[in-house]
Amino acid sequence: MGTLIKKGTILTAIDEYVGDIWCEDGLIVAVGGDLSGRAGAGDTVIDASGQFVFPGGIDPHTHFELPFMGTISADDFENGSASALAGGTTTIIDFAIPAIGGSLFDALAAWHDKAAKAPADYAFHMALTDPSEQVLAEIPQIVAKGVTSFKAFMAYKGAIGVDDEALIAFMQAVSKSGGLLWLHAENGDAIVERQKRFIAEGKTGPEWHEPSRPSILEGEAVRRALTLAELYEAPIGFVHMSGRDAYQAYAEARVRGQKAWAETCPQYLLLDDSVYQKPDFEAATFVMSPPIRPAGHSEWLWKGLSNGLIHTLGTDHCPFRLADQKIMGKDNFTKIPNGGPGVEHRMELLWTYGVGGGHISRQRFVELTSTNAAKIYGMYPRKGAITPGADADLTILDPAGTRTLSAASHRSNCDRSLFEGFDIRGVVSHVVANGRLQFVDGDLRVERGGGRFVARAPFDPLT
Ligand code: URP
Ligand code: ZN
Ligand code: ZN
């Protein structure tokens, strides 16, 4: 059965025009003027007049059912990727995180098992937590399995964090294997010193999370990593960039011509550290790493989105319920599980506050939410494009639609929203994924296990 999307304003990373899209067998078959002759009895016809149609979103940063800080993130692959679909994101890239000393293949198998129930398409990054000979030898084999991006943590010292010696080994092994290494850039040593000192001084509440890992410690880590990446001639990326210091260090290097890439997240664009003053432990909702920065930092990130130096918008969706998970750190902020929800709202937030707020064009919106991730992560033009032969992953947004975000209505299992009370202007009305209409005006029609693993091509440093 086919799907016809009629008379929408089609948005791509470079174009904007009114037309029809005809999809069959999970693929876009034709894009053009009037394609109504293609549809017959039993086909799905969507009238998109007055609405925008763009490539299904790719969220390159989720953590579904992640074991972390003594608990497991609250959304599994079924619920988490259904939430993604409801917000117009049709592909997610989740992080497989191996046990310390464990094989990358064991982590990959564990993530494949968990993801088999996902209704949306999925891919994996591989985290690197241990520079053992075995792990270094497995990296090219993991690339051959279609997992072509990696993440190492400069923070989380004593857990999954790594030192510079490990970082250097990972940079060399990943770049030699045709992968791209992304970093969680924060100075782990300084954070541990500050956390210990604050707790000893009786500074135990969530309001001490940001001061324990201030923006300059992210800037320092970005600068150090860039220096090493330049020396070892390795391409490098920075996930969840949160503020001025990281952005300035990165932008200087990128403008100088260094092969570097960056991602930021809606929470760093739209919130400031006043969230940590919320009473009754509500502030713990916003405990994530890096933390939400003081007012003013987000201006630098908006600059990066508008000038093209920041390439992708991820969510770092890693939800923990306040009631029974965040509460583990009631008497010690360093024990609050780090992370928050967001996969459902990424596209509508960027549309409302990025396009609507005058920061970015509609074409940049498509780049940031889909096309750039497809290119950087080796999925283009199968994903991120509206062209014959591409996957039929399409999001339709009604620019006149409005709603207010709330934990009471989101699909995540989290009991809090980072964006409680935020107004949305421009609402996702329909989502076609794998050629199937999976979301219609608030009604999710997903199929457990309907998503597919997307094996990705090696990294192309010319992207
Ligand atoms: O606080 C966060 N970001 N939790 C998820 C793990 C990570 O560092 O991305
Ligand atoms: Zn991280
Ligand atoms: Zn993350």
CSV table of C-alpha atoms and ligand atoms in Angstrom, one decimal:
chain,number,residue,atom,x,y,z
A,1,MET,CA,0.0,0.0,0.0
A,2,GLY,CA,1.2,3.5,-0.8
A,3,THR,CA,1.1,6.8,1.0
A,4,LEU,CA,0.5,10.1,-0.8
A,5,ILE,CA,1.2,13.4,0.9
A,6,LYS,CA,-0.5,16.1,-1.0
A,7,LYS,CA,0.1,19.9,-1.5
A,8,GLY,CA,2.4,20.4,1.5
A,9,THR,CA,5.2,22.9,1.5
A,10,ILE,CA,8.2,20.6,1.2
A,11,LEU,CA,11.2,21.8,3.2
A,12,THR,CA,14.7,20.4,2.7
A,13,ALA,CA,18.1,21.6,3.8
A,14,ILE,CA,18.4,23.7,0.6
A,15,ASP,CA,14.9,24.1,-0.8
A,16,GLU,CA,11.2,25.0,-0.2
A,17,TYR,CA,8.4,24.4,-2.6
A,18,VAL,CA,4.8,23.1,-2.8
A,19,GLY,CA,4.4,19.6,-4.0
A,20,ASP,CA,3.2,16.0,-3.6
A,21,ILE,CA,5.2,13.0,-2.2
A,22,TRP,CA,4.4,9.5,-3.2
A,23,CYS,CA,5.7,6.6,-1.0
A,24,GLU,CA,5.6,2.9,-1.6
A,25,ASP,CA,7.2,-0.1,0.2
A,26,GLY,CA,8.8,2.2,2.8
A,27,LEU,CA,10.5,4.4,0.3
A,28,ILE,CA,9.9,7.8,-1.3
A,29,VAL,CA,9.1,6.9,-5.0
A,30,ALA,CA,8.3,10.3,-6.5
A,31,VAL,CA,8.3,14.0,-5.5
A,32,GLY,CA,6.6,16.4,-7.8
A,33,GLY,CA,3.6,18.4,-8.8
A,34,ASP,CA,0.3,16.7,-8.8
A,35,LEU,CA,0.8,13.0,-8.0
A,36,SER,CA,-2.8,12.2,-7.1
A,37,GLY,CA,-3.0,9.7,-10.0
A,38,ARG,CA,-0.6,7.4,-8.1
A,39,ALA,CA,-3.0,6.7,-5.3
A,40,GLY,CA,-5.7,4.1,-5.5
A,41,ALA,CA,-8.1,2.3,-3.3
A,42,GLY,CA,-6.5,1.3,0.0
A,43,ASP,CA,-3.7,3.8,-0.2
A,44,THR,CA,-3.3,6.5,2.5
A,45,VAL,CA,-3.8,10.1,1.3
A,46,ILE,CA,-2.8,13.0,3.6
A,47,ASP,CA,-3.8,16.5,2.7
A,48,ALA,CA,-0.9,18.7,3.9
A,49,SER,CA,-2.0,22.0,2.4
A,50,GLY,CA,-1.0,24.9,4.6
A,51,GLN,CA,1.5,22.6,6.4
A,52,PHE,CA,5.3,22.0,6.1
A,53,VAL,CA,6.6,18.6,5.2
A,54,PHE,CA,10.3,17.8,6.0
A,55,PRO,CA,12.6,14.8,6.5
A,56,GLY,CA,11.8,12.8,9.6
A,57,GLY,CA,14.0,13.9,12.5
A,58,ILE,CA,17.1,12.2,13.6
A,59,ASP,CA,17.9,12.5,17.3
A,60,PRO,CA,21.6,11.6,17.5
A,61,HIS,CA,21.7,11.4,21.3
A,62,THR,CA,19.4,9.2,23.4
A,63,HIS,CA,19.8,6.9,26.4
A,64,PHE,CA,16.9,4.4,26.5
A,65,GLU,CA,16.9,1.9,29.3
A,66,LEU,CA,20.5,2.9,30.3
A,67,PRO,CA,21.9,1.5,33.5
A,68,PHE,CA,23.5,4.6,35.1
A,69,MET,CA,24.3,5.8,38.6
A,70,GLY,CA,22.6,2.9,40.4
A,71,THR,CA,19.4,2.9,38.4
A,72,ILE,CA,18.0,2.6,34.8
A,73,SER,CA,16.7,5.4,32.7
A,74,ALA,CA,13.0,5.5,32.7
A,75,ASP,CA,12.1,5.1,29.0
A,76,ASP,CA,12.8,1.8,27.2
A,77,PHE,CA,13.2,1.5,23.4
A,78,GLU,CA,9.5,0.9,22.9
A,79,ASN,CA,8.2,3.8,24.9
A,80,GLY,CA,11.2,6.1,24.1
A,81,SER,CA,11.1,5.7,20.4
A,82,ALA,CA,7.3,6.0,20.4
A,83,SER,CA,7.8,9.4,22.2
A,84,ALA,CA,10.3,10.3,19.5
A,85,LEU,CA,7.8,9.5,16.7
A,86,ALA,CA,5.1,11.6,18.4
A,87,GLY,CA,7.5,14.5,18.1
A,88,GLY,CA,8.5,14.0,14.5
A,89,THR,CA,11.7,12.1,15.1
A,90,THR,CA,11.8,8.9,13.1
A,91,THR,CA,15.3,7.7,13.8
A,92,ILE,CA,17.3,7.8,17.0
A,93,ILE,CA,20.9,7.0,17.8
A,94,ASP,CA,21.4,5.5,21.2
A,95,PHE,CA,24.7,4.9,23.1
A,96,ALA,CA,25.7,1.3,23.7
A,97,ILE,CA,27.8,1.5,26.9
A,98,PRO,CA,30.1,-1.5,27.6
A,99,ALA,CA,30.9,-2.7,31.2
A,100,ILE,CA,34.4,-1.6,32.3
A,101,GLY,CA,36.7,-4.4,31.0
A,102,GLY,CA,33.9,-5.8,28.9
A,103,SER,CA,33.8,-6.5,25.2
A,104,LEU,CA,32.3,-4.0,22.7
A,105,PHE,CA,30.5,-6.9,21.1
A,106,ASP,CA,28.8,-7.8,24.3
A,107,ALA,CA,27.6,-4.2,24.7
A,108,LEU,CA,26.4,-4.2,21.0
A,109,ALA,CA,24.5,-7.5,21.5
A,110,ALA,CA,22.9,-6.1,24.7
A,111,TRP,CA,21.7,-3.0,22.9
A,112,HIS,CA,20.4,-4.9,19.9
A,113,ASP,CA,18.3,-7.0,22.3
A,114,LYS,CA,16.9,-4.0,24.0
A,115,ALA,CA,16.2,-2.2,20.8
A,116,ALA,CA,14.4,-5.0,19.1
A,117,LYS,CA,11.0,-3.7,20.4
A,118,ALA,CA,11.5,-0.1,19.1
A,119,PRO,CA,8.8,1.1,16.7
A,120,ALA,CA,11.2,3.7,15.2
A,121,ASP,CA,14.4,3.1,13.3
A,122,TYR,CA,17.5,3.1,15.4
A,123,ALA,CA,21.3,3.1,15.2
A,124,PHE,CA,24.0,2.9,17.9
A,125,HIS,CA,27.1,4.8,18.9
A,126,MET,CA,29.6,2.8,20.9
A,127,ALA,CA,30.9,4.2,24.2
A,128,LEU,CA,34.6,3.6,25.0
A,129,THR,CA,35.3,3.3,28.7
A,130,ASP,CA,38.4,1.1,28.8
A,131,PRO,CA,41.5,1.3,26.5
A,132,SER,CA,42.3,-2.4,26.8
A,133,GLU,CA,44.1,-4.1,23.9
A,134,GLN,CA,40.9,-6.1,23.3
A,135,VAL,CA,38.7,-3.0,23.1
A,136,LEU,CA,41.2,-1.2,20.8
A,137,ALA,CA,41.3,-4.3,18.5
A,138,GLU,CA,37.5,-4.5,18.4
A,139,ILE,CA,37.0,-0.9,17.3
A,140,PRO,CA,37.5,-1.6,13.5
A,141,GLN,CA,35.2,-4.7,13.8
A,142,ILE,CA,32.5,-2.5,15.4
A,143,VAL,CA,32.8,0.0,12.5
A,144,ALA,CA,32.3,-3.0,10.1
A,145,LYS,CA,29.0,-3.7,11.9
A,146,GLY,CA,27.7,-0.3,11.0
A,147,VAL,CA,28.4,1.4,14.3
A,148,THR,CA,30.7,4.1,13.1
A,149,SER,CA,30.6,6.7,15.8
A,150,PHE,CA,32.0,6.4,19.4
A,151,LYS,CA,31.9,8.4,22.6
A,152,ALA,CA,34.4,8.8,25.4
A,153,PHE,CA,33.7,10.5,28.7
A,154,MET,CA,36.2,13.0,30.1
A,155,ALA,CA,33.9,13.4,33.1
A,156,TYR,CA,32.5,10.7,35.4
A,157,LYS,CA,36.0,10.0,36.9
A,158,GLY,CA,36.0,6.7,38.8
A,159,ALA,CA,33.1,5.3,36.8
A,160,ILE,CA,33.0,5.4,32.9
A,161,GLY,CA,35.4,8.4,32.6
A,162,VAL,CA,38.8,8.1,31.0
A,163,ASP,CA,42.1,9.9,31.3
A,164,ASP,CA,44.2,11.6,28.5
A,165,GLU,CA,46.2,8.5,27.9
A,166,ALA,CA,43.0,6.5,27.1
A,167,LEU,CA,41.7,9.4,25.0
A,168,ILE,CA,44.8,9.4,22.9
A,169,ALA,CA,44.5,5.7,22.3
A,170,PHE,CA,40.8,6.0,21.4
A,171,MET,CA,41.4,9.0,19.0
A,172,GLN,CA,44.1,7.0,17.1
A,173,ALA,CA,42.1,3.7,17.0
A,174,VAL,CA,38.8,5.3,16.0
A,175,SER,CA,40.2,7.6,13.3
A,176,LYS,CA,42.3,4.8,11.8
A,177,SER,CA,39.1,2.6,11.7
A,178,GLY,CA,37.0,5.2,9.8
A,179,GLY,CA,34.9,6.2,12.8
A,180,LEU,CA,34.2,9.5,14.5
A,181,LEU,CA,35.0,9.9,18.2
A,182,TRP,CA,32.6,12.2,20.1
A,183,LEU,CA,33.5,13.5,23.6
A,184,HIS,CA,31.7,14.3,26.8
A,185,ALA,CA,34.1,17.2,27.5
A,186,GLU,CA,34.3,18.2,31.2
A,187,ASN,CA,37.4,18.0,33.4
A,188,GLY,CA,36.7,15.0,35.5
A,189,ASP,CA,39.5,15.6,38.1
A,190,ALA,CA,38.5,19.1,38.9
A,191,ILE,CA,34.8,18.0,39.2
A,192,VAL,CA,35.7,15.3,41.7
A,193,GLU,CA,37.7,17.7,43.8
A,194,ARG,CA,34.9,20.3,43.8
A,195,GLN,CA,32.2,17.7,44.6
A,196,LYS,CA,34.1,16.3,47.5
A,197,ARG,CA,34.8,19.8,48.9
A,198,PHE,CA,31.2,20.9,48.5
A,199,ILE,CA,29.8,17.9,50.3
A,200,ALA,CA,32.4,18.2,53.1
A,201,GLU,CA,31.3,21.9,53.5
A,202,GLY,CA,27.6,20.8,53.8
A,203,LYS,CA,26.7,22.0,50.3
A,204,THR,CA,24.6,18.9,49.5
A,205,GLY,CA,21.6,20.2,47.5
A,206,PRO,CA,21.0,20.2,43.7
A,207,GLU,CA,21.8,23.9,43.5
A,208,TRP,CA,25.5,22.9,43.9
A,209,HIS,CA,25.5,20.7,40.8
A,210,GLU,CA,26.4,23.6,38.4
A,211,PRO,CA,29.0,25.2,40.6
A,212,SER,CA,30.7,21.8,41.0
A,213,ARG,CA,31.3,21.6,37.2
A,214,PRO,CA,31.3,25.2,35.9
A,215,SER,CA,31.5,26.1,32.2
A,216,ILE,CA,35.2,26.8,32.3
A,217,LEU,CA,35.8,23.1,33.1
A,218,GLU,CA,33.9,22.2,29.9
A,219,GLY,CA,35.9,24.8,28.0
A,220,GLU,CA,39.2,23.4,29.3
A,221,ALA,CA,38.3,19.9,28.3
A,222,VAL,CA,37.2,21.0,24.8
A,223,ARG,CA,40.5,22.9,24.4
A,224,ARG,CA,42.6,20.0,25.6
A,225,ALA,CA,40.8,17.5,23.4
A,226,LEU,CA,41.2,19.7,20.4
A,227,THR,CA,44.9,20.0,21.0
A,228,LEU,CA,45.3,16.2,21.2
A,229,ALA,CA,43.0,15.7,18.2
A,230,GLU,CA,45.1,18.1,16.2
A,231,LEU,CA,48.4,16.4,17.3
A,232,TYR,CA,47.1,12.9,16.5
A,233,GLU,CA,45.3,14.1,13.3
A,234,ALA,CA,42.0,12.7,14.5
A,235,PRO,CA,38.5,14.2,13.6
A,236,ILE,CA,36.7,15.0,16.8
A,237,GLY,CA,33.1,15.8,17.9
A,238,PHE,CA,31.6,17.4,21.1
A,239,VAL,CA,28.2,16.2,22.3
A,240,HIS,CA,25.8,18.2,24.4
A,241,MET,CA,27.8,21.5,24.2
A,242,SER,CA,26.3,23.6,27.0
A,243,GLY,CA,27.7,27.1,27.0
A,244,ARG,CA,30.1,29.9,26.2
A,245,ASP,CA,33.5,28.4,27.2
A,246,ALA,CA,33.1,25.2,25.2
A,247,TYR,CA,31.6,27.0,22.2
A,248,GLN,CA,34.4,29.6,22.1
A,249,ALA,CA,37.2,27.0,22.3
A,250,TYR,CA,35.5,24.8,19.7
A,251,ALA,CA,34.6,27.6,17.3
A,252,GLU,CA,38.2,29.0,17.3
A,253,ALA,CA,39.5,25.6,16.2
A,254,ARG,CA,36.8,24.9,13.7
A,255,VAL,CA,37.3,28.4,12.1
A,256,ARG,CA,41.1,27.7,12.0
A,257,GLY,CA,40.2,24.6,9.9
A,258,GLN,CA,40.3,21.8,12.4
A,259,LYS,CA,38.1,18.8,11.7
A,260,ALA,CA,35.7,19.2,14.5
A,261,TRP,CA,31.9,18.9,14.9
A,262,ALA,CA,29.4,19.9,17.6
A,263,GLU,CA,26.0,19.1,19.0
A,264,THR,CA,23.9,21.0,21.5
A,265,CYS,CA,20.5,20.3,23.1
A,266,PRO,CA,17.3,22.2,23.6
A,267,GLN,CA,17.8,22.5,27.4
A,268,TYR,CA,21.0,24.5,26.9
A,269,LEU,CA,19.3,26.8,24.5
A,270,LEU,CA,16.1,27.4,26.4
A,271,LEU,CA,16.9,27.1,30.2
A,272,ASP,CA,19.2,28.8,32.5
A,273,ASP,CA,20.6,27.9,35.9
A,274,SER,CA,17.8,29.5,37.8
A,275,VAL,CA,16.1,26.1,37.5
A,276,TYR,CA,18.5,24.9,40.3
A,277,GLN,CA,16.8,27.3,42.7
A,278,LYS,CA,13.4,25.5,42.5
A,279,PRO,CA,12.3,24.4,46.0
A,280,ASP,CA,11.4,21.0,47.4
A,281,PHE,CA,14.1,19.1,45.5
A,282,GLU,CA,12.3,20.0,42.1
A,283,ALA,CA,15.7,21.3,41.1
A,284,ALA,CA,16.9,17.7,40.8
A,285,THR,CA,14.9,17.4,37.7
A,286,PHE,CA,17.5,19.5,35.9
A,287,VAL,CA,20.6,17.7,37.3
A,288,MET,CA,22.4,16.5,34.1
A,289,SER,CA,25.9,16.8,32.9
A,290,PRO,CA,27.0,19.2,31.6
A,291,PRO,CA,24.6,21.3,33.8
A,292,ILE,CA,22.3,24.1,32.7
A,293,ARG,CA,24.4,27.2,32.5
A,294,PRO,CA,23.8,30.8,33.8
A,295,ALA,CA,21.8,33.2,31.7
A,296,GLY,CA,23.8,34.5,28.7
A,297,HIS,CA,25.5,31.2,27.8
A,298,SER,CA,22.7,30.2,25.5
A,299,GLU,CA,23.4,33.2,23.2
A,300,TRP,CA,26.6,31.6,22.1
A,301,LEU,CA,24.9,28.3,21.3
A,302,TRP,CA,22.2,30.1,19.2
A,303,LYS,CA,25.1,31.9,17.3
A,304,GLY,CA,26.6,28.4,16.6
A,305,LEU,CA,23.2,27.1,15.3
A,306,SER,CA,22.7,30.1,13.1
A,307,ASN,CA,26.2,30.3,11.7
A,308,GLY,CA,26.4,26.6,11.1
A,309,LEU,CA,29.3,25.8,13.4
A,310,ILE,CA,27.1,23.7,15.6
A,311,HIS,CA,25.8,20.9,13.3
A,312,THR,CA,23.2,18.8,15.2
A,313,LEU,CA,20.5,19.1,17.9
A,314,GLY,CA,20.4,16.1,20.1
A,315,THR,CA,18.3,15.7,23.3
A,316,ASP,CA,20.5,13.6,25.5
A,317,HIS,CA,17.2,12.0,26.5
A,318,CYS,CA,18.1,10.2,29.7
A,319,PRO,CA,15.0,10.5,32.0
A,320,PHE,CA,15.0,9.7,35.7
A,321,ARG,CA,11.8,10.1,37.7
A,322,LEU,CA,12.0,12.6,40.5
A,323,ALA,CA,9.8,10.5,42.9
A,324,ASP,CA,11.9,7.3,43.0
A,325,GLN,CA,15.1,7.9,41.1
A,326,LYS,CA,16.4,11.4,41.5
A,327,ILE,CA,15.5,11.1,45.1
A,328,MET,CA,18.5,8.8,45.5
A,329,GLY,CA,20.5,12.0,45.8
A,330,LYS,CA,18.3,13.8,48.3
A,331,ASP,CA,21.1,14.3,50.8
A,332,ASN,CA,24.0,14.4,48.3
A,333,PHE,CA,23.7,16.0,44.9
A,334,THR,CA,26.5,13.9,43.5
A,335,LYS,CA,24.2,10.9,43.8
A,336,ILE,CA,21.3,12.3,41.8
A,337,PRO,CA,21.1,10.3,38.6
A,338,ASN,CA,22.2,12.6,35.8
A,339,GLY,CA,19.9,13.2,32.9
A,340,GLY,CA,16.4,14.4,31.8
A,341,PRO,CA,13.7,13.7,29.1
A,342,GLY,CA,13.3,15.5,25.8
A,343,VAL,CA,13.2,13.3,22.8
A,344,GLU,CA,9.5,14.1,22.1
A,345,HIS,CA,9.9,17.9,22.0
A,346,ARG,CA,13.2,18.5,20.2
A,347,MET,CA,11.6,19.4,16.8
A,348,GLU,CA,8.7,21.5,18.0
A,349,LEU,CA,11.0,23.4,20.4
A,350,LEU,CA,13.5,24.2,17.7
A,351,TRP,CA,10.7,25.2,15.3
A,352,THR,CA,9.0,27.5,17.9
A,353,TYR,CA,12.1,29.1,19.5
A,354,GLY,CA,14.6,28.7,16.7
A,355,VAL,CA,12.7,29.5,13.5
A,356,GLY,CA,9.9,31.4,15.3
A,357,GLY,CA,12.4,33.2,17.5
A,358,GLY,CA,14.3,34.5,14.4
A,359,HIS,CA,17.5,32.6,15.1
A,360,ILE,CA,17.5,30.1,12.2
A,361,SER,CA,15.9,29.7,8.8
A,362,ARG,CA,13.6,26.8,7.9
A,363,GLN,CA,16.4,25.3,5.9
A,364,ARG,CA,18.8,25.4,8.9
A,365,PHE,CA,16.0,23.8,10.9
A,366,VAL,CA,16.0,20.8,8.5
A,367,GLU,CA,19.8,20.6,8.6
A,368,LEU,CA,19.9,20.7,12.4
A,369,THR,CA,17.1,18.2,13.1
A,370,SER,CA,17.9,15.7,10.3
A,371,THR,CA,20.1,16.3,7.3
A,372,ASN,CA,23.4,17.1,9.1
A,373,ALA,CA,23.0,14.1,11.4
A,374,ALA,CA,22.3,11.8,8.4
A,375,LYS,CA,25.5,13.1,6.7
A,376,ILE,CA,27.8,13.1,9.7
A,377,TYR,CA,26.6,9.7,10.9
A,378,GLY,CA,26.7,7.9,7.5
A,379,MET,CA,23.0,7.6,6.7
A,380,TYR,CA,22.6,10.2,3.9
A,381,PRO,CA,20.7,10.2,1.5
A,382,ARG,CA,18.8,7.2,2.9
A,383,LYS,CA,17.8,9.4,5.8
A,384,GLY,CA,17.7,13.2,6.0
A,385,ALA,CA,16.5,13.8,2.4
A,386,ILE,CA,13.3,14.0,0.4
A,387,THR,CA,14.3,12.4,-2.8
A,388,PRO,CA,13.2,9.2,-4.7
A,389,GLY,CA,14.9,6.2,-3.1
A,390,ALA,CA,15.2,7.7,0.4
A,391,ASP,CA,13.4,6.1,3.3
A,392,ALA,CA,9.8,7.3,3.5
A,393,ASP,CA,10.4,9.1,6.9
A,394,LEU,CA,8.5,12.3,6.8
A,395,THR,CA,7.2,14.8,9.4
A,396,ILE,CA,4.3,17.2,8.7
A,397,LEU,CA,4.0,20.3,10.9
A,398,ASP,CA,1.0,22.5,11.2
A,399,PRO,CA,2.5,26.1,11.7
A,400,ALA,CA,-0.9,27.3,13.1
A,401,GLY,CA,-1.0,24.6,15.7
A,402,THR,CA,-0.4,25.5,19.4
A,403,ARG,CA,0.1,23.6,22.6
A,404,THR,CA,1.7,23.7,26.0
A,405,LEU,CA,4.3,21.1,27.1
A,406,SER,CA,3.8,19.2,30.3
A,407,ALA,CA,4.8,16.0,32.0
A,408,ALA,CA,1.1,15.4,32.4
A,409,SER,CA,0.7,14.9,28.6
A,410,HIS,CA,4.1,13.8,27.4
A,411,ARG,CA,4.6,10.1,26.5
A,412,SER,CA,7.8,9.6,28.4
A,413,ASN,CA,7.6,7.6,31.6
A,414,CYS,CA,9.3,10.5,33.4
A,415,ASP,CA,7.2,12.3,36.0
A,416,ARG,CA,8.8,15.7,35.2
A,417,SER,CA,9.4,17.7,32.0
A,418,LEU,CA,12.4,20.0,31.5
A,419,PHE,CA,10.0,22.2,29.5
A,420,GLU,CA,6.9,22.3,31.7
A,421,GLY,CA,4.7,25.2,30.6
A,422,PHE,CA,6.6,26.0,27.5
A,423,ASP,CA,4.3,27.2,24.6
A,424,ILE,CA,4.7,25.6,21.2
A,425,ARG,CA,3.7,27.3,18.0
A,426,GLY,CA,3.9,24.9,15.2
A,427,VAL,CA,2.7,21.4,16.1
A,428,VAL,CA,3.6,18.0,14.5
A,429,SER,CA,0.4,16.8,12.9
A,430,HIS,CA,1.4,13.6,11.0
A,431,VAL,CA,4.5,11.4,11.0
A,432,VAL,CA,5.2,8.8,8.3
A,433,ALA,CA,8.0,6.4,9.2
A,434,ASN,CA,9.1,3.5,7.1
A,435,GLY,CA,6.2,4.5,4.8
A,436,ARG,CA,3.6,3.9,7.5
A,437,LEU,CA,1.5,6.6,9.0
A,438,GLN,CA,2.4,6.3,12.6
A,439,PHE,CA,1.1,9.5,14.2
A,440,VAL,CA,-2.0,11.5,13.3
A,441,ASP,CA,-3.1,14.6,15.3
A,442,GLY,CA,-2.0,13.3,18.7
A,443,ASP,CA,-2.9,9.7,17.9
A,444,LEU,CA,0.1,7.3,18.0
A,445,ARG,CA,-0.3,4.2,15.7
A,446,VAL,CA,3.1,2.6,16.3
A,447,GLU,CA,4.0,-1.0,16.0
A,448,ARG,CA,6.2,-2.7,18.7
A,449,GLY,CA,9.4,-3.9,16.9
A,450,GLY,CA,8.5,-2.0,13.7
A,451,GLY,CA,11.7,-0.1,13.7
A,452,ARG,CA,14.9,-1.4,12.0
A,453,PHE,CA,18.6,-1.2,12.9
A,454,VAL,CA,20.3,1.2,10.6
A,455,ALA,CA,23.9,0.1,9.8
A,456,ARG,CA,25.8,3.2,9.0
A,457,ALA,CA,28.7,4.0,6.6
A,458,PRO,CA,32.1,5.0,7.9
A,459,PHE,CA,32.7,8.6,8.7
A,460,ASP,CA,33.4,11.0,5.8
A,461,PRO,CA,35.6,13.8,7.1
A,462,LEU,CA,34.4,16.0,4.2
A,463,THR,CA,30.9,16.2,5.5
B,1,URP,O1,23.4,13.9,32.4
B,1,URP,C1,23.6,13.2,31.4
B,1,URP,N1,24.0,13.8,30.3
B,1,URP,N2,23.3,11.9,31.4
B,1,URP,C2,23.5,11.0,30.4
B,1,URP,C3,24.9,10.5,30.2
B,1,URP,C4,25.7,11.5,29.4
B,1,URP,O2,26.7,12.0,29.8
B,1,URP,O3,25.3,11.8,28.2
B,2,ZN,ZN,27.7,12.8,28.1
B,3,ZN,ZN,24.2,11.5,26.8
